[in-house]
Amino acid sequence: MPPAPAGAPVAVFAALADPTRWQLLDLLAEADRSASALSRAVPVSRSAVLKHLAVLERAELVGRHRSGREVRFSVRPERLAATARWIEATAAAWDTRLAALRELAEGRSAPGNAG
Amino acid sequence: MPPAPAGAPVAVFAALADPTRWQLLDLLAEADRSASALSRAVPVSRSAVLKHLAVLERAELVGRHRSGREVRFSVRPERLAATARWIEATAAAWDTRLAALRELAEGRSAPGNAG
DNA sequence: TCGTTGTGCCACCTTACGGTTGCACATCAG
DNA sequence: CTGATGTGCAACCGTAAGGTGGCACAACGA
């Protein structure tokens, strides 16, 4: 159990914090696409799409691979799964603290041996 | 299983996308504190702390309760746990798609019966 | 070859975000 | 009452983020 969320995957959260980026992830979850193809499916320009893709790539949420003259992007589920696990552990840590507090409030003056 | 991440908890991700906010969550995970107390523990002003808390509160990651003239803030693990579950499901959906694709690449022309 | 489509990048604009200071008002301790 | 501390705003500031258009060059198709 992680005692304290010292180094949170902030880059991943930041990447996930934009609705347009989720649109792109949505599209990429269906099928790999190029930046140009994506820009035709979302209401922003290719340049904007490219920037979003760069953010997602830095967060390791998407990958790229050439296919002829095209550059296809694809989702990377592992990073997302790892983040989910990390969050879960953090939530559990919070919960543990609150449960201990609740125990005190119950009136059980000596909850075992904690100092 | 969610077929597609249509409505992602973007507010939560945005709230989690700032290191200072994580500092505050860290502190609050230890014990409930007031905005003033928090501002003494982090290198930013009380106003900045207040703004961060407002963001976290909107994302339902923290809660508040008065204690005399003070307003104490506390972490809310459920929202975080729910987000973890949501991410997990999304990652699983991505993984499923990629696994199906991989199956095709394997050469198994008829992957069971999927349409 | 020539047109079309895609990439890679740059300069630019606008707004939201993280941060600050400042002040009026409430509340607790002496 | 008085001082100290805390809350609740509001005004303001600098920077980065999201978005745009444009252009040169590469690669595929007829």
Short mmCIF file of C-alpha atoms in Angstrom, two decimals, chain B:
data_model
loop_
_atom_site.label_atom_id
_atom_site.label_comp_id
_atom_site.label_asym_id
_atom_site.label_seq_id
_atom_site.Cartn_x
_atom_site.Cartn_y
_atom_site.Cartn_z
CA MET B 1 -18.85 -2.91 -20.03
CA PRO B 2 -18.91 0.69 -21.35
CA PRO B 3 -18.75 0.39 -25.16
CA ALA B 4 -17.21 3.79 -25.61
CA PRO B 5 -15.96 6.45 -23.15
CA ALA B 6 -18.66 8.90 -24.13
CA GLY B 7 -18.79 11.00 -20.96
CA ALA B 8 -15.47 10.94 -19.22
CA PRO B 9 -15.11 12.43 -15.74
CA VAL B 10 -13.05 15.24 -17.18
CA ALA B 11 -13.57 17.47 -14.15
CA VAL B 12 -11.90 14.90 -11.92
CA PHE B 13 -8.95 14.53 -14.27
CA ALA B 14 -8.58 18.28 -14.54
CA ALA B 15 -8.64 18.52 -10.75
CA LEU B 16 -5.97 15.83 -10.51
CA ALA B 17 -3.82 17.41 -13.19
CA ASP B 18 -2.08 19.90 -10.90
CA PRO B 19 0.86 19.10 -8.58
CA THR B 20 -0.13 21.72 -6.02
CA ARG B 21 -3.54 20.12 -5.83
CA TRP B 22 -1.89 16.79 -5.10
CA GLN B 23 0.09 18.43 -2.34
CA LEU B 24 -3.17 19.59 -0.81
CA LEU B 25 -4.79 16.18 -1.23
CA ASP B 26 -1.72 14.66 0.40
CA LEU B 27 -2.08 16.95 3.38
CA LEU B 28 -5.80 16.35 3.63
CA ALA B 29 -5.28 12.61 3.42
CA GLU B 30 -3.28 12.91 6.64
CA ALA B 31 -5.79 15.04 8.47
CA ASP B 32 -8.57 17.51 7.84
CA ARG B 33 -7.30 21.06 7.65
CA SER B 34 -8.48 24.60 7.03
CA ALA B 35 -7.44 26.64 4.01
CA SER B 36 -5.27 28.82 6.22
CA ALA B 37 -3.56 25.81 7.73
CA LEU B 38 -2.96 24.38 4.27
CA SER B 39 -1.53 27.65 3.00
CA ARG B 40 1.06 27.46 5.76
CA ALA B 41 2.06 23.98 4.64
CA VAL B 42 2.40 24.71 0.92
CA PRO B 43 4.39 27.42 -0.86
CA VAL B 44 1.39 29.32 -2.14
CA SER B 45 -1.00 31.88 -0.70
CA ARG B 46 -4.30 31.15 1.00
CA SER B 47 -6.16 32.54 -1.99
CA ALA B 48 -4.43 30.11 -4.30
CA VAL B 49 -5.18 27.28 -1.89
CA LEU B 50 -8.80 28.33 -1.79
CA LYS B 51 -9.04 28.26 -5.55
CA HIS B 52 -7.50 24.82 -5.67
CA LEU B 53 -9.90 23.60 -3.03
CA ALA B 54 -12.78 24.98 -5.05
CA VAL B 55 -11.63 22.93 -8.03
CA LEU B 56 -11.27 19.81 -5.92
CA GLU B 57 -14.64 20.42 -4.35
CA ARG B 58 -16.34 20.81 -7.72
CA ALA B 59 -14.80 17.49 -8.70
CA GLU B 60 -16.16 16.09 -5.42
CA LEU B 61 -12.72 14.99 -4.37
CA VAL B 62 -12.87 16.96 -1.13
CA GLY B 63 -15.61 18.05 1.21
CA ARG B 64 -15.92 20.89 3.72
CA HIS B 65 -17.42 21.29 7.18
CA ARG B 66 -17.35 24.17 9.61
CA SER B 67 -15.65 23.80 12.96
CA GLY B 68 -16.23 26.98 14.91
CA ARG B 69 -14.97 29.85 12.81
CA GLU B 70 -12.80 27.49 10.79
CA VAL B 71 -13.76 25.62 7.65
CA ARG B 72 -12.08 22.25 7.57
CA PHE B 73 -11.62 20.34 4.31
CA SER B 74 -11.39 16.57 3.97
CA VAL B 75 -10.76 14.04 1.22
CA ARG B 76 -13.58 12.05 -0.39
CA PRO B 77 -12.29 8.62 -1.43
CA GLU B 78 -15.43 7.44 -3.23
CA ARG B 79 -15.11 9.82 -6.14
CA LEU B 80 -11.53 8.71 -6.62
CA ALA B 81 -12.45 5.03 -6.41
CA ALA B 82 -15.26 5.49 -8.90
CA THR B 83 -12.87 7.22 -11.29
CA ALA B 84 -10.43 4.35 -10.95
CA ARG B 85 -13.17 1.91 -11.87
CA TRP B 86 -14.17 4.02 -14.82
CA ILE B 87 -10.62 4.21 -16.15
CA GLU B 88 -10.17 0.51 -15.66
CA ALA B 89 -13.26 -0.23 -17.75
CA THR B 90 -12.04 2.10 -20.48
CA ALA B 91 -8.62 0.49 -20.55
CA ALA B 92 -10.29 -2.91 -20.77
CA ALA B 93 -12.40 -1.75 -23.72
CA TRP B 94 -9.31 -0.55 -25.56
CA ASP B 95 -7.55 -3.78 -24.76
CA THR B 96 -10.44 -5.82 -26.14
CA ARG B 97 -10.29 -4.01 -29.46
CA LEU B 98 -6.54 -4.44 -29.73
CA ALA B 99 -6.78 -8.11 -28.82
CA ALA B 100 -9.31 -8.66 -31.60
CA LEU B 101 -7.01 -6.89 -34.03
CA ARG B 102 -4.11 -9.05 -32.92
CA GLU B 103 -6.20 -12.10 -33.50
CA LEU B 104 -6.71 -11.09 -37.12
CA ALA B 105 -2.99 -10.54 -37.54
CA GLU B 106 -2.37 -14.03 -36.21
CA GLY B 107 -3.97 -15.43 -39.33
CA ARG B 108 -7.04 -16.93 -37.67
CA SER B 109 -9.39 -15.82 -40.42
CA ALA B 110 -12.51 -16.75 -38.43
CA PRO B 111 -12.12 -15.51 -34.82
CA GLY B 112 -15.03 -17.58 -33.51
CA ASN B 113 -18.19 -15.83 -34.48
CA ALA B 114 -17.80 -12.14 -33.78
CA GLY B 115 -19.54 -10.00 -36.38
#
